[in-house]
Amino acid sequence: MGAGVAGLASAIVLSKLGWRVALLERRERLKGEDLGMILWASGVRALRALGIDATLDVAGTPVDHFEIRNEERLSSSFSGAHLGADDSTPSVMIHNAMLYEALVSRLSDSVEVYPATQVDRIDLVDLAAGDASRRWDADLVIAADGIDSPTRPLIAPGAPTVDAGVVVFRGIIPAHRAPERVADAVEIYGPDRRRFGYGDLGNAGACWWATVPGGMRPESPQIQHELINRWFADWPAPVGRFIAATRPSELTQQPVRYVWPLPTRLHQSVGNGGTVLMGDAAHGVAPILAQGASLALEDAVTLGWALRRSPESIPDALASYDRARAPRIKRVARISRRVHTIASGGRGVTKSLLRAVPDSWVQNQAASLADWQPPN
Ligand SMILES: Cc1cc2nc3c(=O)[nH]c(=O)nc-3n(C[C@H](O)[C@H](O)[C@H](O)COP(=O)(O)OP(=O)(O)OC[C@H]3O[C@@H](n4cnc5c(N)ncnc54)[C@H](O)[C@@H]3O)c2cc1C
């Protein structure tokens, strides 16, 4: 259920193991968004395990120089290269639509895709999912239906979605109009819970993201563009240049939500089959540390490992999957939530923290979050 990053990656993994997969997606087309995003080294390793090279196949731009600033000064700067495990895996800025294309291109003939299929019936006893007109019986139901997954409360009640109280506007600018960047990726923490970040997408141009307090804005893209201009008017260069170079049609906005507390379990076994939660459906994390897509890819790769390990028993595989994923998910979700809470604190809190923490601490935190290797 769901052909986002988690669903597509799971379908690739299962088909490689020789399964027949029905991929049910409510959208009419399998395509990504016109957005830039960071994929940390952990996600790049997970992609590689799926047979996809983040630099060659997704045209990822290595983040060799990442900066965290406040409006007045640089607070810390570190390299996103070689984060975590002792290998040469880079962290990259990527175009979301290119990531989707790479994943979709790896779907084999054993994956039947059903677009425009909104699952509204899930049977966790007889293991089936369906919409108004069809029902698909399965040995394994993968709920990869995003943060609002209706399957999560059925498997693990008490893991609601929390509104983070901020909204993120994102812009993407083609290369010929993109302003000059001072680093591969930058995040600037300002007053009133506002943040502005930008990144280099190589030939695909540049992208930026602006976090502001409040809910989704109902105004037209033109008015939203004017509002963003006003909110960030006195911010240091090149913030204004990024906003000015973006056309209202190149803007999107997304609410920020996360799952908290986390589900106490990620799967439910029935007979020799079961249902499992993956990606944001299982653990939508506050996006402040840009970990969500990496976690979704890691989930899929770990499920493949668990099914290879217990080919005779899906329940055993799901139990191994749960055990392997729980500590990692807990850690990333806790840190993401903590950083989100600090960043939502008063101006003084964020400012003094940014001043107090040394570069080496930030680099170590980033390294420990990216420290994931495919299990073997
Ligand atoms: C502002 C913002 C910035 C972010 N930046 C980054 C970043 O830089 N790096 C990063 O790694 N992550 C980032 N993330 C997080 C990342 O986008 C998500 O974690 C990731 O996309 C989750 O993938 P998913 O497949 O689990 O869920 P989704 O992408 O939500 O996919 C779920 C799919 O299920 C489908 N679906 C839902 N319900 C049904 C149904 N009933 N029937 C059929 N289909 C259904 C949906 O249409 C969708 O295609 C960001 C998130 C936000 C909000």
Coordinates of C-alpha atoms and ligand atoms in Angstrom, one line a residue:
M1 CA 0.0 0.0 0.0
G2 CA 1.6 3.3 -1.2
A3 CA 4.2 3.9 -3.8
G4 CA 6.3 6.5 -2.1
V5 CA 9.9 5.9 -1.3
A6 CA 9.1 3.2 1.2
G7 CA 6.6 1.3 -1.0
L8 CA 8.7 1.5 -4.2
A9 CA 11.9 0.4 -2.4
S10 CA 9.9 -2.5 -0.7
A11 CA 8.5 -3.6 -4.1
I12 CA 12.1 -3.7 -5.5
V13 CA 13.3 -5.8 -2.6
L14 CA 10.5 -8.3 -2.7
S15 CA 10.7 -8.7 -6.5
K16 CA 14.5 -9.4 -6.2
L17 CA 13.6 -12.2 -3.7
G18 CA 11.2 -13.7 -6.3
W19 CA 7.9 -12.5 -4.9
R20 CA 5.0 -11.3 -6.9
V21 CA 4.0 -7.8 -5.8
A22 CA 0.9 -5.8 -6.2
L23 CA 1.7 -2.1 -5.6
L24 CA -1.5 -0.1 -4.8
E25 CA -1.2 3.7 -5.1
R26 CA -3.9 6.2 -4.9
R27 CA -2.2 8.8 -7.1
E28 CA -2.8 8.6 -10.8
R29 CA 1.0 8.5 -11.7
L30 CA 4.1 7.2 -10.0
K31 CA 6.1 10.4 -9.9
G32 CA 8.1 12.4 -7.4
E33 CA 7.8 16.1 -6.6
D34 CA 9.8 19.0 -8.1
L35 CA 11.7 19.4 -4.8
G36 CA 15.3 19.2 -3.6
M37 CA 16.2 17.0 -0.6
I38 CA 19.2 15.7 1.4
L39 CA 20.0 12.1 1.4
W40 CA 22.5 11.3 4.1
A41 CA 25.2 8.6 3.6
S42 CA 22.9 6.0 5.4
G43 CA 20.3 6.5 2.7
V44 CA 22.9 6.5 0.0
R45 CA 24.1 3.1 1.3
A46 CA 20.5 1.8 1.4
L47 CA 20.0 2.9 -2.2
R48 CA 23.2 1.2 -3.3
A49 CA 21.9 -2.0 -1.7
L50 CA 18.8 -1.7 -4.0
G51 CA 21.2 -1.4 -7.0
I52 CA 20.9 2.4 -7.4
D53 CA 23.9 4.7 -7.3
A54 CA 22.9 8.1 -5.8
T55 CA 25.5 10.0 -7.7
L56 CA 25.3 8.3 -11.1
D57 CA 21.6 7.2 -11.3
V58 CA 20.0 10.0 -9.3
A59 CA 22.5 12.8 -10.2
G60 CA 23.1 13.5 -6.5
T61 CA 25.5 16.4 -5.7
P62 CA 27.9 15.4 -2.9
V63 CA 27.5 17.6 0.2
D64 CA 31.2 18.2 0.9
H65 CA 30.5 21.4 2.8
F66 CA 27.4 21.8 5.1
E67 CA 27.0 24.9 7.2
I68 CA 24.7 25.8 10.1
R69 CA 24.4 29.5 10.8
N70 CA 22.4 32.0 12.6
E71 CA 21.6 35.3 10.9
E72 CA 24.8 37.0 12.1
R73 CA 27.5 34.4 11.9
L74 CA 28.5 30.9 10.9
S75 CA 27.9 28.5 13.9
S76 CA 29.3 25.3 12.6
S77 CA 30.4 23.7 9.4
F78 CA 31.2 20.2 8.5
S79 CA 31.7 17.8 5.6
G80 CA 28.8 15.5 4.7
A81 CA 31.3 13.2 3.0
H82 CA 32.2 10.0 4.6
L83 CA 29.8 10.4 7.5
G84 CA 29.2 7.5 9.8
A85 CA 30.7 4.2 8.7
D86 CA 34.3 4.0 7.7
D87 CA 33.7 4.1 3.9
S88 CA 33.7 6.6 1.1
T89 CA 29.9 7.0 0.9
P90 CA 29.0 10.7 0.3
S91 CA 25.8 12.4 1.6
V92 CA 24.1 14.0 -1.4
M93 CA 21.5 16.7 -2.4
I94 CA 19.1 15.2 -4.8
H95 CA 16.0 16.1 -6.8
N96 CA 13.0 14.2 -5.4
A97 CA 11.6 13.4 -8.9
M98 CA 14.9 11.8 -10.0
L99 CA 14.9 9.6 -6.9
Y100 CA 11.4 8.4 -7.8
E101 CA 12.4 7.8 -11.4
A102 CA 15.4 5.7 -10.4
L103 CA 13.2 3.6 -8.0
V104 CA 10.4 3.2 -10.6
S105 CA 12.9 2.1 -13.3
R106 CA 14.1 -0.7 -11.0
L107 CA 10.6 -2.3 -10.7
S108 CA 10.7 -5.6 -12.4
D109 CA 7.9 -7.4 -14.3
S110 CA 6.9 -9.2 -11.2
V111 CA 5.6 -6.0 -9.8
E112 CA 2.1 -5.1 -10.9
V113 CA 1.4 -1.4 -10.4
Y114 CA -2.2 -0.3 -9.7
P115 CA -2.3 3.5 -9.8
A116 CA -5.4 5.5 -8.9
T117 CA -6.2 2.8 -6.4
Q118 CA -7.1 4.2 -3.0
V119 CA -7.0 1.4 -0.4
D120 CA -9.9 1.8 1.9
R121 CA -10.2 -1.7 3.2
I122 CA -7.5 -3.6 5.1
D123 CA -8.1 -7.0 6.4
L124 CA -5.4 -7.8 9.0
V125 CA -6.9 -11.3 9.7
D126 CA -7.2 -12.8 6.3
L127 CA -4.4 -10.5 5.0
A128 CA -5.9 -8.5 2.2
A129 CA -6.2 -4.9 1.0
G130 CA -8.6 -3.3 -1.4
D131 CA -10.6 -0.5 -2.7
A132 CA -14.3 -0.2 -3.5
S133 CA -14.1 -2.6 -6.4
R134 CA -11.2 -5.0 -5.8
R135 CA -9.5 -7.0 -3.2
W136 CA -5.9 -8.3 -3.2
D137 CA -5.2 -11.3 -1.0
A138 CA -1.6 -11.5 0.2
D139 CA 1.0 -13.4 2.3
L140 CA 2.4 -10.1 3.4
V141 CA 0.7 -6.7 3.5
I142 CA 3.2 -3.8 3.5
A143 CA 1.6 -0.5 4.8
A144 CA 3.8 2.2 3.3
D145 CA 1.0 4.6 3.0
G146 CA 2.6 7.6 4.6
I147 CA 2.3 9.5 7.9
D148 CA -1.5 9.3 8.0
S149 CA -1.5 5.5 7.6
P150 CA -4.8 4.1 8.8
T151 CA -3.0 0.8 9.4
R152 CA -0.7 2.1 12.2
P153 CA -3.5 2.4 14.8
L154 CA -4.6 -1.1 13.9
I155 CA -1.2 -2.6 14.5
A156 CA 0.1 -0.3 17.3
P157 CA -2.6 1.9 18.8
G158 CA -1.3 5.0 20.7
A159 CA 1.1 6.3 18.0
P160 CA -0.6 9.4 16.8
T161 CA 0.6 12.1 14.3
V162 CA 1.6 15.3 16.1
D163 CA 1.4 18.7 14.4
A164 CA 4.8 20.4 14.8
G165 CA 3.3 23.9 14.5
V166 CA 5.4 24.9 11.5
V167 CA 5.0 24.8 7.8
V168 CA 7.8 24.5 5.2
F169 CA 7.8 26.3 1.9
R170 CA 10.2 24.8 -0.6
G171 CA 11.4 26.3 -3.9
I172 CA 13.4 24.9 -6.8
I173 CA 15.3 27.1 -9.2
P174 CA 16.7 26.0 -12.6
A175 CA 20.5 26.2 -13.0
H176 CA 20.5 29.2 -15.3
R177 CA 18.6 31.3 -12.7
A178 CA 20.2 29.9 -9.5
P179 CA 22.1 32.4 -7.3
E180 CA 25.6 31.6 -6.3
R181 CA 25.9 29.4 -3.2
V182 CA 28.4 29.7 -0.4
A183 CA 28.3 26.0 0.5
D184 CA 26.8 22.8 -0.9
A185 CA 24.0 23.0 1.8
V186 CA 23.3 25.6 4.4
E187 CA 20.7 26.0 7.2
I188 CA 20.2 29.4 8.9
Y189 CA 18.4 29.6 12.2
G190 CA 16.6 32.9 12.8
P191 CA 14.2 34.5 15.2
D192 CA 10.5 33.5 15.7
R193 CA 11.1 29.8 14.9
R194 CA 12.1 30.7 11.3
R195 CA 14.8 28.8 9.4
F196 CA 16.0 29.1 5.9
G197 CA 18.1 26.4 4.1
Y198 CA 19.4 26.0 0.6
G199 CA 21.3 23.4 -1.4
D200 CA 23.1 22.8 -4.6
L201 CA 21.4 20.4 -7.1
G202 CA 24.2 20.5 -9.7
N203 CA 22.8 20.6 -13.2
A204 CA 19.3 20.5 -11.8
G205 CA 19.9 24.0 -10.3
A206 CA 19.4 24.9 -6.6
C207 CA 16.7 24.4 -4.0
W208 CA 15.7 26.1 -0.8
W209 CA 13.4 25.5 2.1
A210 CA 11.9 28.0 4.5
T211 CA 10.4 27.0 7.8
V212 CA 7.8 29.4 9.4
P213 CA 5.5 29.0 12.4
G214 CA 1.8 28.4 11.8
G215 CA -0.3 26.2 9.5
M216 CA -0.7 25.8 5.8
R217 CA -1.4 29.1 4.0
P218 CA -4.5 29.4 1.9
E219 CA -3.3 32.3 -0.2
S220 CA -2.4 32.0 -3.9
P221 CA 1.3 31.1 -4.8
Q222 CA 1.8 34.8 -5.8
I223 CA 0.8 36.1 -2.3
Q224 CA 2.7 33.2 -0.6
H225 CA 5.8 34.3 -2.5
E226 CA 5.3 37.9 -1.3
L227 CA 4.8 36.8 2.3
I228 CA 8.0 34.7 2.2
N229 CA 9.8 37.7 0.8
R230 CA 8.5 39.9 3.6
W231 CA 9.3 37.3 6.4
F232 CA 12.9 36.9 5.3
A233 CA 13.5 40.5 4.0
D234 CA 16.3 41.3 6.5
W235 CA 18.0 38.0 6.4
P236 CA 21.6 37.8 5.2
A237 CA 22.5 37.2 1.5
P238 CA 21.9 35.0 -0.4
V239 CA 18.5 34.3 1.2
G240 CA 16.7 37.2 -0.6
R241 CA 18.3 36.2 -3.9
F242 CA 17.0 32.7 -3.6
I243 CA 13.5 33.9 -3.0
A244 CA 13.6 36.5 -5.8
A245 CA 14.9 33.9 -8.3
T246 CA 12.0 31.6 -7.6
R247 CA 8.7 31.9 -9.5
P248 CA 5.5 31.5 -7.5
S249 CA 4.8 28.4 -9.7
E250 CA 8.0 26.8 -8.3
L251 CA 6.9 27.1 -4.7
T252 CA 5.3 24.3 -2.6
Q253 CA 4.3 24.2 1.0
Q254 CA 4.1 21.2 3.4
P255 CA 2.8 20.9 6.9
V256 CA 5.3 19.4 9.4
R257 CA 4.1 16.5 11.4
Y258 CA 5.7 13.6 13.2
V259 CA 4.6 10.3 14.8
W260 CA 4.9 10.4 18.6
P261 CA 5.1 8.3 20.7
L262 CA 6.5 5.8 18.3
P263 CA 4.6 2.5 17.7
T264 CA 5.5 -0.2 20.2
R265 CA 5.7 -2.7 17.3
L266 CA 5.9 -2.5 13.6
H267 CA 4.3 -5.7 12.5
Q268 CA 1.5 -8.1 13.2
S269 CA 1.8 -11.8 12.3
V270 CA -1.2 -13.9 11.3
G271 CA -0.7 -17.7 10.5
N272 CA 2.3 -17.8 8.2
G273 CA 1.8 -14.2 7.0
G274 CA 1.6 -10.7 8.4
T275 CA 1.4 -7.0 8.0
V276 CA 4.2 -4.5 8.4
L277 CA 4.5 -0.8 8.7
M278 CA 7.3 1.0 6.7
G279 CA 8.5 4.5 6.1
D280 CA 6.5 7.4 7.4
A281 CA 3.6 5.1 8.1
A282 CA 5.8 3.5 10.8
H283 CA 7.8 6.4 12.1
G284 CA 7.3 9.8 10.3
V285 CA 10.0 11.8 12.0
A286 CA 10.2 15.6 12.3
P287 CA 12.0 16.6 9.1
I288 CA 14.4 19.0 10.7
L289 CA 17.3 16.5 10.3
A290 CA 16.2 15.3 6.8
Q291 CA 16.2 11.6 7.8
G292 CA 12.8 10.4 6.6
A293 CA 13.6 9.1 3.1
S294 CA 16.8 7.5 4.3
L295 CA 14.9 5.7 7.0
A296 CA 12.3 4.5 4.5
L297 CA 15.0 3.1 2.2
E298 CA 16.7 1.4 5.2
D299 CA 13.4 -0.1 6.2
A300 CA 13.0 -1.8 2.8
V301 CA 16.6 -3.1 2.7
T302 CA 16.2 -4.5 6.3
L303 CA 13.0 -6.2 5.4
G304 CA 14.8 -7.9 2.4
W305 CA 17.5 -9.0 4.8
A306 CA 15.0 -10.4 7.3
L307 CA 13.0 -12.3 4.6
R308 CA 16.3 -13.8 3.2
R309 CA 17.2 -14.9 6.7
S310 CA 13.9 -16.6 7.4
P311 CA 12.7 -17.8 4.0
E312 CA 10.3 -20.3 5.5
S313 CA 8.6 -18.1 8.0
I314 CA 7.2 -14.6 7.3
P315 CA 6.4 -14.2 11.1
D316 CA 10.0 -14.9 12.0
A317 CA 11.2 -12.5 9.3
L318 CA 8.9 -9.8 10.6
A319 CA 10.0 -10.3 14.2
S320 CA 13.7 -10.0 13.0
Y321 CA 12.8 -6.9 11.0
D322 CA 11.1 -5.3 14.1
R323 CA 14.1 -6.1 16.3
A324 CA 16.6 -4.8 13.8
R325 CA 14.8 -1.5 13.1
A326 CA 13.4 -0.5 16.5
P327 CA 16.6 0.9 18.1
R328 CA 17.6 2.8 15.0
I329 CA 14.2 4.3 14.5
K330 CA 13.9 5.2 18.2
R331 CA 17.2 7.0 18.1
V332 CA 16.6 9.0 15.0
A333 CA 13.1 9.9 16.0
R334 CA 14.1 11.0 19.5
I335 CA 17.0 13.2 18.2
S336 CA 14.8 14.7 15.5
R337 CA 12.1 15.5 18.0
R338 CA 14.6 17.0 20.4
V339 CA 16.2 19.2 17.8
H340 CA 12.8 20.3 16.6
T341 CA 11.8 21.2 20.1
I342 CA 15.0 23.2 20.7
A343 CA 14.6 24.9 17.3
S344 CA 11.0 25.8 18.3
G345 CA 12.2 27.4 21.6
G346 CA 12.6 31.1 22.1
R347 CA 15.2 33.1 20.1
G348 CA 17.7 33.1 23.0
V349 CA 17.7 29.3 23.4
T350 CA 18.5 28.5 19.8
K351 CA 21.0 31.3 19.5
S352 CA 22.9 30.4 22.6
L353 CA 23.0 26.7 21.7
L354 CA 24.3 27.5 18.2
R355 CA 27.0 29.6 19.8
A356 CA 27.8 27.0 22.5
V357 CA 28.1 23.7 20.5
P358 CA 31.4 23.1 18.9
D359 CA 31.8 22.0 15.2
S360 CA 33.1 18.6 16.3
W361 CA 29.9 17.9 18.3
V362 CA 27.7 18.7 15.3
Q363 CA 29.9 16.6 13.0
N364 CA 29.8 13.7 15.5
Q365 CA 26.0 13.9 15.8
A366 CA 25.6 14.0 12.0
A367 CA 28.0 11.1 11.7
S368 CA 26.2 9.0 14.3
L369 CA 22.8 9.6 12.6
A370 CA 24.3 8.6 9.2
D371 CA 26.0 5.5 10.8
W372 CA 23.9 2.8 9.2
Q373 CA 25.0 -0.1 7.1
P374 CA 22.8 -2.7 5.3
P375 CA 22.6 -5.8 7.5
N376 CA 24.2 -8.9 6.2
Ligands
LIG1 C1 9.1 19.6 4.6 C2 9.8 18.3 4.5 C3 11.1 18.2 4.1 C4 11.7 16.9 4.0 N1 13.0 16.8 3.6 C5 13.6 15.6 3.6 C6 15.0 15.5 3.2 O1 15.6 16.5 2.8 N2 15.6 14.3 3.3 C7 14.9 13.1 3.7 O2 15.4 12.0 3.7 N3 13.6 13.2 4.0 C8 12.9 14.4 4.0 N4 11.6 14.5 4.3 C9 10.9 13.3 4.7 C10 10.5 12.4 3.5 O3 9.9 13.2 2.5 C11 9.6 11.3 3.9 O4 10.1 10.7 5.1 C12 9.5 10.2 2.9 O5 9.0 10.7 1.7 C13 8.5 9.1 3.4 O6 8.3 8.2 2.3 P1 7.1 7.2 2.5 O7 7.1 6.4 1.3 O8 7.1 6.5 3.8 O9 5.7 8.1 2.5 P2 5.1 9.0 1.4 O10 6.1 9.7 0.6 O11 4.1 9.8 2.1 O12 4.3 7.9 0.5 C14 3.1 7.4 0.8 C15 2.4 6.9 -0.4 O13 1.2 6.2 -0.1 C16 0.2 6.7 -0.9 N5 -1.1 6.4 -0.2 C17 -1.5 6.9 1.0 N6 -2.6 6.4 1.4 C18 -3.0 5.5 0.5 C19 -4.1 4.7 0.3 N7 -5.1 4.6 1.2 N8 -4.2 3.9 -0.8 C20 -3.1 3.9 -1.7 N9 -2.1 4.7 -1.6 C21 -2.0 5.5 -0.5 C22 0.5 8.1 -1.1 O14 -0.2 8.7 -2.2 C23 2.0 8.1 -1.3 O15 2.3 7.9 -2.6 C24 10.9 15.8 4.4 C25 9.6 15.9 4.7 C26 9.0 17.1 4.8 C27 7.6 17.2 5.2

